[in-house]
XYZ file of C-alpha atoms in Angstrom:
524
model
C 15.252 -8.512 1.626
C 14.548 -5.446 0.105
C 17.364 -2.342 -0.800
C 16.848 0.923 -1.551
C 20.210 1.731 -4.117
C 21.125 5.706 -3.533
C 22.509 7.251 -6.794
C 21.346 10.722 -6.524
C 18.655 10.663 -9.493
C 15.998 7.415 -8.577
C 13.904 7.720 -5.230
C 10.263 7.843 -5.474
C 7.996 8.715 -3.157
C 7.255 5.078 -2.088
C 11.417 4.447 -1.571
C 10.558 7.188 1.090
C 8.103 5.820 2.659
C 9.657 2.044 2.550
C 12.213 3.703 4.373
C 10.559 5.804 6.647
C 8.141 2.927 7.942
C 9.189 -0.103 6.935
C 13.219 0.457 7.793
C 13.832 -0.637 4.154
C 18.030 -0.796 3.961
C 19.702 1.359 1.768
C 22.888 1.024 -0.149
C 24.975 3.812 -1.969
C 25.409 2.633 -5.475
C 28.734 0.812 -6.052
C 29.048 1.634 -9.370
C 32.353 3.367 -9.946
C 30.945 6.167 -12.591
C 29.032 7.383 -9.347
C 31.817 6.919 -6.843
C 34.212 7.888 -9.085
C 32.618 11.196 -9.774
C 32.199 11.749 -5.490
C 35.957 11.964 -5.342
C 36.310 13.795 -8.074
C 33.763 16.816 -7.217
C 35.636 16.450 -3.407
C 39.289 16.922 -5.003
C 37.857 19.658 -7.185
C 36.558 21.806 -4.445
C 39.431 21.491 -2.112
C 41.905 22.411 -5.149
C 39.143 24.918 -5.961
C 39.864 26.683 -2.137
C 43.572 26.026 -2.016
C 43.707 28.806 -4.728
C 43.018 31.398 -2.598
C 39.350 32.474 -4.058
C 36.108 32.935 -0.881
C 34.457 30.377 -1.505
C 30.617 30.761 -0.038
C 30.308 29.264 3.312
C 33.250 27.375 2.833
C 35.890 29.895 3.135
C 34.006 32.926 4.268
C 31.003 33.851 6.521
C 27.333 32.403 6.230
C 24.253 34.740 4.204
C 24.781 38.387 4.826
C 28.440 38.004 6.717
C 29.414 36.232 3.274
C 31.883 39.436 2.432
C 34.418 37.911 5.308
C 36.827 35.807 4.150
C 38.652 33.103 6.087
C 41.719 31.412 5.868
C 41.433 27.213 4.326
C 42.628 26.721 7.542
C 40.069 27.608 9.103
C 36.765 26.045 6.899
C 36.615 22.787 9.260
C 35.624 25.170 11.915
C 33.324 27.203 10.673
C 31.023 24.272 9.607
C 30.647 23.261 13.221
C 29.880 26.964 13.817
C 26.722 26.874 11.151
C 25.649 23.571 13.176
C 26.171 25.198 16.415
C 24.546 28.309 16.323
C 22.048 26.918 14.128
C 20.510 24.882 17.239
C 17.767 27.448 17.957
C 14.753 24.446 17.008
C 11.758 24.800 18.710
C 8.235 23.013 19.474
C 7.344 19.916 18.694
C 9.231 17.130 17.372
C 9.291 15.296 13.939
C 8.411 11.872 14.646
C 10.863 8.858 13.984
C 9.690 7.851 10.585
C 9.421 11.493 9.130
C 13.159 11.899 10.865
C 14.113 8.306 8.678
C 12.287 10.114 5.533
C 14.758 13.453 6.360
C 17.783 11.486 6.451
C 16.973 9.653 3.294
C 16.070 13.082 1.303
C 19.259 14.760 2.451
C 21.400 11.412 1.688
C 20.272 11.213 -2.088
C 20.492 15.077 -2.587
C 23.737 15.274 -1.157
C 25.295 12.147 -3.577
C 23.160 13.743 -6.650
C 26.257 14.268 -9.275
C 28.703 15.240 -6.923
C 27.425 18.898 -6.789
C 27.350 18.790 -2.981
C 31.312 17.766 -3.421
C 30.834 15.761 0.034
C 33.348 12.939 1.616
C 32.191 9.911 0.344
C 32.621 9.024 4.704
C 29.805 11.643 5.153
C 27.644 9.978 2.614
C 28.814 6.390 4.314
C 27.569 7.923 7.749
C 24.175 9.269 6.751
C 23.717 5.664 4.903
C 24.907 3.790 8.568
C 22.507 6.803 10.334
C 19.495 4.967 8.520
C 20.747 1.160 8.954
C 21.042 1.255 12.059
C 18.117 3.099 12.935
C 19.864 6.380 14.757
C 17.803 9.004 13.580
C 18.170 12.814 14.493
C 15.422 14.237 16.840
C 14.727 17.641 15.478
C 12.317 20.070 16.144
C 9.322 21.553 13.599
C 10.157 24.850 14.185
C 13.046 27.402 13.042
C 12.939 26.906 8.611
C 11.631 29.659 7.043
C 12.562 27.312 3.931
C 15.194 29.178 2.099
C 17.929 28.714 2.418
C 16.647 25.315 2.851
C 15.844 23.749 6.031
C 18.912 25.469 7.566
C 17.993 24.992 11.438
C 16.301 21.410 11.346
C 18.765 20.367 9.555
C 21.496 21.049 11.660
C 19.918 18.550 13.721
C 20.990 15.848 11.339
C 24.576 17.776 11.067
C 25.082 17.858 15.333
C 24.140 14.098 15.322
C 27.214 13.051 12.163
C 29.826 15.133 15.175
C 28.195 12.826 17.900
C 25.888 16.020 19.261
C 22.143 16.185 20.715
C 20.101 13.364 20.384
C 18.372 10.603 18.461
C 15.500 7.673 18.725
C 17.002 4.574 19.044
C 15.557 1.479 20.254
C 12.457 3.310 20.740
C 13.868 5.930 23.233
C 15.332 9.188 22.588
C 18.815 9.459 23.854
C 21.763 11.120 23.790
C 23.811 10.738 20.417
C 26.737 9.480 21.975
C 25.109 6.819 23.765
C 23.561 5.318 20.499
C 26.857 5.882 19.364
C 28.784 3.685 21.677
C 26.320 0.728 21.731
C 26.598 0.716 18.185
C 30.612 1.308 18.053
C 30.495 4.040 15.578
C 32.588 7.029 15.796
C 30.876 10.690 15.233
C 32.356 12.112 12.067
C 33.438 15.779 12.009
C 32.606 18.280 9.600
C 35.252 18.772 6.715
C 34.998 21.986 4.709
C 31.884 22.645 3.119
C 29.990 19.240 4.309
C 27.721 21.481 7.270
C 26.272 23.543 4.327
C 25.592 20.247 2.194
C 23.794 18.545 5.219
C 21.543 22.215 6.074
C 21.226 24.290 2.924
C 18.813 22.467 1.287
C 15.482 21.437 0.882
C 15.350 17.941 2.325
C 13.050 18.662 5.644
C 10.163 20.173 3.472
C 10.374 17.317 0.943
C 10.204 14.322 3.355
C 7.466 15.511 5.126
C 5.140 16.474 1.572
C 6.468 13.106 0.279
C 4.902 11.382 3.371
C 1.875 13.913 3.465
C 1.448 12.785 -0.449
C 0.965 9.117 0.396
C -1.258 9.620 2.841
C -2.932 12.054 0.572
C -3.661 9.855 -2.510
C -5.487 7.308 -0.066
C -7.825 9.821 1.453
C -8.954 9.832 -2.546
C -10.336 6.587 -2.226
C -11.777 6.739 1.211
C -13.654 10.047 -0.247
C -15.032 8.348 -3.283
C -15.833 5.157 -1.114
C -17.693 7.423 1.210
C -19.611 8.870 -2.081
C -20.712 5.404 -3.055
C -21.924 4.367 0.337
C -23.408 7.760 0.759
C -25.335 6.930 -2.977
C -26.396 3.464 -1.863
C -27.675 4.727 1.600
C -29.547 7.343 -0.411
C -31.162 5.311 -3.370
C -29.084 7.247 -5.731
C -28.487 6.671 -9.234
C -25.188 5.312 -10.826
C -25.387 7.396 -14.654
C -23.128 10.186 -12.845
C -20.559 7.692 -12.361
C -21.157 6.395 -15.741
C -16.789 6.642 -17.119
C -18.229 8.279 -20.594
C -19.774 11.296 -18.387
C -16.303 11.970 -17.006
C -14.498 11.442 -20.666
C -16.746 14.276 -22.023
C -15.877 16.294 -19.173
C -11.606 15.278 -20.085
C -10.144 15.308 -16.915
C -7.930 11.996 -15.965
C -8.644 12.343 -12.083
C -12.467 12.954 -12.951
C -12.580 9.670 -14.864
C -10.327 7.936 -12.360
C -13.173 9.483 -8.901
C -15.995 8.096 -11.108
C -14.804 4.438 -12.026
C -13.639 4.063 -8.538
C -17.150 5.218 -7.065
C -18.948 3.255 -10.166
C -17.135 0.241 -9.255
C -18.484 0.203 -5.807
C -22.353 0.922 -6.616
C -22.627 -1.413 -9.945
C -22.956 -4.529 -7.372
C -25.489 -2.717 -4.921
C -29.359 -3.225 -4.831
C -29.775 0.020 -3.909
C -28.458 2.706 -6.174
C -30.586 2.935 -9.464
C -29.743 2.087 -12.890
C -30.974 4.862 -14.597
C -33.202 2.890 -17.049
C -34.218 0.958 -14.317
C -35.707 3.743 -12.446
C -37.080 5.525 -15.345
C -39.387 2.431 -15.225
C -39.879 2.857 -11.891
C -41.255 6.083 -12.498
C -43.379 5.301 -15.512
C -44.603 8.061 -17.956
C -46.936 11.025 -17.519
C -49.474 9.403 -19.599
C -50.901 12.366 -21.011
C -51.441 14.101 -17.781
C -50.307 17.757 -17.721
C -48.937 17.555 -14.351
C -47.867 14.778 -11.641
C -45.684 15.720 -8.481
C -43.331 12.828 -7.668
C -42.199 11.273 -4.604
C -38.856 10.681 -6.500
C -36.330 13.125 -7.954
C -34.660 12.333 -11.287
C -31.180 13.490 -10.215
C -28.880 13.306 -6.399
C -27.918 16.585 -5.104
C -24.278 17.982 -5.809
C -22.880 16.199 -2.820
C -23.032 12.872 -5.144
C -23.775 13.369 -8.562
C -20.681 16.381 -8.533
C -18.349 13.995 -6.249
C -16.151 12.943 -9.614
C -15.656 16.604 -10.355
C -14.333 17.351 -6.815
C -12.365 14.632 -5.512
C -10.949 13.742 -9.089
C -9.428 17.732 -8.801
C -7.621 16.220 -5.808
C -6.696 13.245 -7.887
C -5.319 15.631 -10.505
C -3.451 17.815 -8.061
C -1.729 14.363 -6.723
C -0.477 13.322 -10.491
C 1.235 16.966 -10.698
C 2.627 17.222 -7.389
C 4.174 13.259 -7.560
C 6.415 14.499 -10.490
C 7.189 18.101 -8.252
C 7.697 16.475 -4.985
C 10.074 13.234 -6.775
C 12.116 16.059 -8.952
C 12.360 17.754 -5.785
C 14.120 14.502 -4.114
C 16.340 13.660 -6.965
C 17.975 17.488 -6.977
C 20.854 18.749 -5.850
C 19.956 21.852 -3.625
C 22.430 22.936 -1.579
C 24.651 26.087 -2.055
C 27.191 26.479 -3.257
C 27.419 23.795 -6.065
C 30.349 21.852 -7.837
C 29.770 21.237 -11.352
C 33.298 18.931 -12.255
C 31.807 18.742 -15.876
C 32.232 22.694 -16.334
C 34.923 22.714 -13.884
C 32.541 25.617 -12.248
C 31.543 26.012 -9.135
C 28.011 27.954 -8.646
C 26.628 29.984 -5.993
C 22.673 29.649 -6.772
C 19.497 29.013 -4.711
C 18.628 25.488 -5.148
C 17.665 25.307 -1.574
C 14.712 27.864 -2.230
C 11.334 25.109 -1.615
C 9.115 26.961 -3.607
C 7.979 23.927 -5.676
C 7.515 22.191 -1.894
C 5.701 24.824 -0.893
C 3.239 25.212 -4.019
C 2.849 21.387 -3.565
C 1.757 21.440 -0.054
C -0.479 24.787 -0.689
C -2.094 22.666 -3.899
C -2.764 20.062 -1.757
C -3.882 21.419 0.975
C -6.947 23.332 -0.976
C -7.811 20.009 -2.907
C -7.897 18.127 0.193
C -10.061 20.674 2.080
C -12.797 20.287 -0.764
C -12.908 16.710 -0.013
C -14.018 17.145 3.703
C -16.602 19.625 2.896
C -17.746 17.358 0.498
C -18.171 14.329 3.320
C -19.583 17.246 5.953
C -22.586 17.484 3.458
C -22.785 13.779 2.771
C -22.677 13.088 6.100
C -25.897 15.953 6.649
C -27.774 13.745 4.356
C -26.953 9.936 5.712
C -27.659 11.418 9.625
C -30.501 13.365 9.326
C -33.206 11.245 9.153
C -35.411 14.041 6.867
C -32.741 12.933 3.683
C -32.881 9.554 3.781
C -36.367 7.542 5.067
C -33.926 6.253 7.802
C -34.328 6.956 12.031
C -33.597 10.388 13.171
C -29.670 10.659 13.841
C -29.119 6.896 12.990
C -30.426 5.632 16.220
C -31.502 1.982 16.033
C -35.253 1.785 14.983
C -37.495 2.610 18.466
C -41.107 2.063 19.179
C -42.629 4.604 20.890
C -43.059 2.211 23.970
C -39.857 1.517 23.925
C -37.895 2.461 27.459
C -35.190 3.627 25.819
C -37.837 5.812 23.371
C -36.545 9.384 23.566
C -33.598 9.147 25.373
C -31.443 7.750 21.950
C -29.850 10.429 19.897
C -27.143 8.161 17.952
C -24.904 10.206 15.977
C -26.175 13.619 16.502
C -22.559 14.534 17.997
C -20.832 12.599 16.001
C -22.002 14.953 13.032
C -21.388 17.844 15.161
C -17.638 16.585 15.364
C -17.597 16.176 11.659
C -18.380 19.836 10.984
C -16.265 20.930 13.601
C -13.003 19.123 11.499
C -14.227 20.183 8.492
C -14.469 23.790 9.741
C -10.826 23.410 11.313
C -9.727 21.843 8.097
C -10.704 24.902 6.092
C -8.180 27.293 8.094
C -5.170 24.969 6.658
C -6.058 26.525 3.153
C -4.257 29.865 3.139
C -1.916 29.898 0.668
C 1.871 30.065 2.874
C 3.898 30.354 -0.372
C 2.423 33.975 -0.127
C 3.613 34.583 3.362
C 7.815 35.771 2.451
C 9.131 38.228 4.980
C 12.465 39.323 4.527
C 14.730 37.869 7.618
C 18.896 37.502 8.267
C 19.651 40.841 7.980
C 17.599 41.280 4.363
C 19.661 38.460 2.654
C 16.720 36.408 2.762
C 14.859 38.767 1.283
C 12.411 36.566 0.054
C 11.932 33.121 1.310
C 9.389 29.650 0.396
C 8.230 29.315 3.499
C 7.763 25.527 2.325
C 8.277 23.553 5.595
C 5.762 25.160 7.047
C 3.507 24.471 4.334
C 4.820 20.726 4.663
C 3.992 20.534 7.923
C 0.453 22.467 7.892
C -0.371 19.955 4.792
C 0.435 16.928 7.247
C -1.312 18.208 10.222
C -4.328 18.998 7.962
C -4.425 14.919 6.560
C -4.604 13.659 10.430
C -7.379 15.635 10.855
C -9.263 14.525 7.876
C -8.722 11.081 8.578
C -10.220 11.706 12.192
C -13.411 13.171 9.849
C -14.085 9.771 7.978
C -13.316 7.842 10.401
C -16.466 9.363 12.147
C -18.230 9.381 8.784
C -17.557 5.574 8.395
C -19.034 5.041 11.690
C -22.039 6.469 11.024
C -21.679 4.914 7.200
C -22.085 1.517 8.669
C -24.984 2.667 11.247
C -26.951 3.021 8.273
C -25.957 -0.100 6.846
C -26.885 -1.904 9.632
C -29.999 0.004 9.409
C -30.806 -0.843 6.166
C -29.495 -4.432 6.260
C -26.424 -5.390 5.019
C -27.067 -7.554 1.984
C -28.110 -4.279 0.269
C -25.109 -3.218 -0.502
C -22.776 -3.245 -2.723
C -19.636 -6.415 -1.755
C -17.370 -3.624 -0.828
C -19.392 -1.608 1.296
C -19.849 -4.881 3.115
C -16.310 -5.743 3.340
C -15.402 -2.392 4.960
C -18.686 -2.687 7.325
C -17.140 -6.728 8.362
C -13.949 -4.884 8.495
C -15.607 -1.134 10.942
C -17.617 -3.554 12.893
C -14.292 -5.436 14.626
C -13.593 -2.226 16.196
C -17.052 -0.673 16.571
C -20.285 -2.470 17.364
C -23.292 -1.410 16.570
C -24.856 1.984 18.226
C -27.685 0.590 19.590
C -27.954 2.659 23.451
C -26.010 5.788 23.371
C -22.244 5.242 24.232
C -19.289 7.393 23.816
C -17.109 7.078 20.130
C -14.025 8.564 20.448
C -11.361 6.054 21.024
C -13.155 3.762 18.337
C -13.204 6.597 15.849
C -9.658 6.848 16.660
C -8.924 3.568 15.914
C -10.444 3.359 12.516
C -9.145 6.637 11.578
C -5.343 4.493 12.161
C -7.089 1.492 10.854
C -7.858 3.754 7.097
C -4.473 4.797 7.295
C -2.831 1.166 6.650
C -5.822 -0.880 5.412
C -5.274 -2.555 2.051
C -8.546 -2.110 0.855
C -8.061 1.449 0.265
């Protein structure tokens, strides 16, 4: 059986994702450099407040009340004060698996060199949190994502004291009760440990890390729906050609056009240029000829490399941003036992987060205007020499002649996505407001721009879904030995949950189902 080993320094984004869906096991490392150095950075910090010095949110007030000092005495309460009063979450609710993912981030940033100067029993409890599947419910709203994801996370902080509630077993219930079936005892907060589980940037990351995966497969459904698109159409393959995209440099360019070129090299219907050239013959000496044929596709195929490989570019970036992001140490204040320091910094500011969800978020919305104007030219029966909104082929004796209008809604509902994906682009990086009392005087914003990037992938898998549907219409339409082998594997594949549209029927819970269908399918 699989284990994820948590050292502080080696998750990936698809550890976080094993974990979050699959309920991989993890293990803190046993190696005693890494234990070794958790006791240490503990000792150091409580010798560090025995001396008498504040000590930020350990031995004085949180953000602006940081000028009151406390007594060590006191520094076990005041961390279940920050959970307490920080349990103003509202809305909706983080799902199970992006709650495992949260755990998981917080975990590894928390054991990351000691900095966080945690018990090694609160690193112990957020590792049993996982293995036993108790996972903090916790609400979407209330981070304005510096410092960190202060209120969600004190979700995960109530639930280590026994507080609020969890999914377990597939309900949600009280904490306690998961608690007591499982024989575990909460664990109070010692000094410091409610700032290491909230002031940091682990809410944010979880959620782009899951957005990301999901992200990076819409780049293959996108230049799968180009290649169908170019077979439906008659196109020609030279734009796809990989030595057009290696004079144009770009990595994600070359990787868009081998992907699509794959796909339409086995198809009887998309040209070889030389091979249409033929077609065409020469003028002949003539000084003029109009032809039924065009030399070149329109943008919405012969410039699909240069758009979806920008998305494929923004995903290499924001891999290394988002997996530096969940190997760091970003709570506040830090230990550093090396120095024998102890900082007070801003690691929990998610403005790398937030950039990568932004980035993403404009790539991803040039990908579904891209299929809105593929999918103009594979409906509309003007483009492409098929039947007028896909319908099955109709004489005009036919009963059913005039009353079939196939996927004229369905292309209605495709526009209306794209146009709702298009308002996730606004950059929310830009959108700081000073809050708590003008010591967060400037703030990421980045779980917001987590979330908004997640919400905006459902929505575009909802949008090919419906494209596919209408993708394998026009197969059908055509005839299915025309195309390419993989464009009739996903058709085999469609047609399990959709039959053919051949009298007018309603769509929507089998374009639901393919849209989950894309989002776990290996042949993406």
């Amino acid at each position: 059986m699989k284990k994820i080993i948590i050292n502080g320094n080696d998750l990936c984004i698809e550890d976080v994702c094993d974990v979050a869906y699959n309920k991989t096991e993890v293990h803190l490392s046993e190696d005693k450099d890494f234990l070794d150095t958790l006791l240490k950075s503990r000792q150091f910090l409580m010798d560090y407040i025995a001396k008498g010095y504040p000590t930020y949110g350990v031995t004085t007030g949180f953000g602006d009340s940081c000028a009151n000092q406390i007594s060590p005495e006191k520094a076990a309460a005041l961390q279940k004060s920050i959970v307490s009063y920080h349990g103003i979450g509202l809305g909706e609710k983080f799902t199970h698996d992006e709650g495992r993912a949260i755990v998981l981030c917080r975990l590894n940033s928390d054991v990351k060199g000691g900095h966080s100067a945690i018990r090694l029993e609160l690193a112990r409890m957020l590792e049993t949190l996982l293995n036993k599947d108790i996972i903090p419910v916790i609400p979407h709203l209330g981070s304005v994502g510096a410092s960190g994801d202060l209120t969600p996370l004190s979700y995960l902080g109530a639930v280590i004291m026994g507080e609020r509630k969890v999914y377990y077993k597939g309900k949600i219930v009280s904490t306690m009760e998961a608690f007591n079936s499982e024989g575990i005892k909460p664990l109070p907060l010692a000094a410091k440990e409610g700032l290491a589980i909230m002031n940091g940037t682990s809410v944010m990351t979880a959620i782009a890390s899951l957005a990301w995966k999901k992200a990076e497969r819409l780049a293959n459904i996108s230049d799968f729906i180009t290649a169908a698109t170019s077979e439906i159409m008659r196109g020609k393959e030279v734009p796809f050609r990989r030595k057009v995209s290696e004079i144009k440099n770009h990595p994600g360019q070359i990787e868009s056009s081998e992907y699509i070129y794959n796909i339409v090299k086995d198809s009887k219907r998309v040209y070889k240029y030389e091979e249409f050239l033929k077609e065409m013959g020469a003028l002949e000496g003539k000084g003029y000829q109009k032809r039924d044929k065009k030399i070149q596709d329109r943008y919405s195929i012969r410039c699909a490399p240069q758009i979806t490989g920008v998305l494929r570019d923004t995903l290499h970036f924001t891999r290394d941003w988002i997996e530096q992001e969940i190997n760091s140490a970003n709570d506040n204040p830090l230990v550093d036992i090396e120095s024998g320091s102890l900082f007070n910094t801003g690691n929990f500011y998610g403005g790398h987060i937030c950039a990568v969800s932004d980035y993403l978020r404009i790539a991803l919305a040039n990908i579904s205007d891209l299929a809105d104007k593929q999918a103009e030219v594979i409906i509309d029966g003007k483009f492409n020499g098929l039947t007028e909104n896909l319908i099955p082929w109709t004489k005009d004796d036919d009963e059913q002649a005039g009353l079939r209008f196939g996927f004229k809604a369905a292309q209605i509902t495709i526009s209306a996505i794209r146009g709702e994906v298009q308002t996730y682009c606004s950059p929310v990086s830009i959108t700081s407001s000073p809050t708590e009392a003008l010591n967060q005087d400037k703030v990421s914003m980045g779980t917001i721009s987590a979330r908004k990037l997640s919400e905006q992938i459902d929505l575009i898998y909802l949008q090919f879904a419906t494209h596919i549907l209408a993708v394998c219409q026009a197969v059908d339409l055509v005839g299915e030995k025309e195309f390419s082998p993989f464009t009739q594997k996903v058709h085999s594949e469609v047609r399990k949950m959709s039959a053919f549209v051949q009298d007018d029927r309603a769509l929507d819970e089998e374009a639901t189902e393919v849209a989950e269908w894309l989002k776990k399918t290996v042949l993406f």
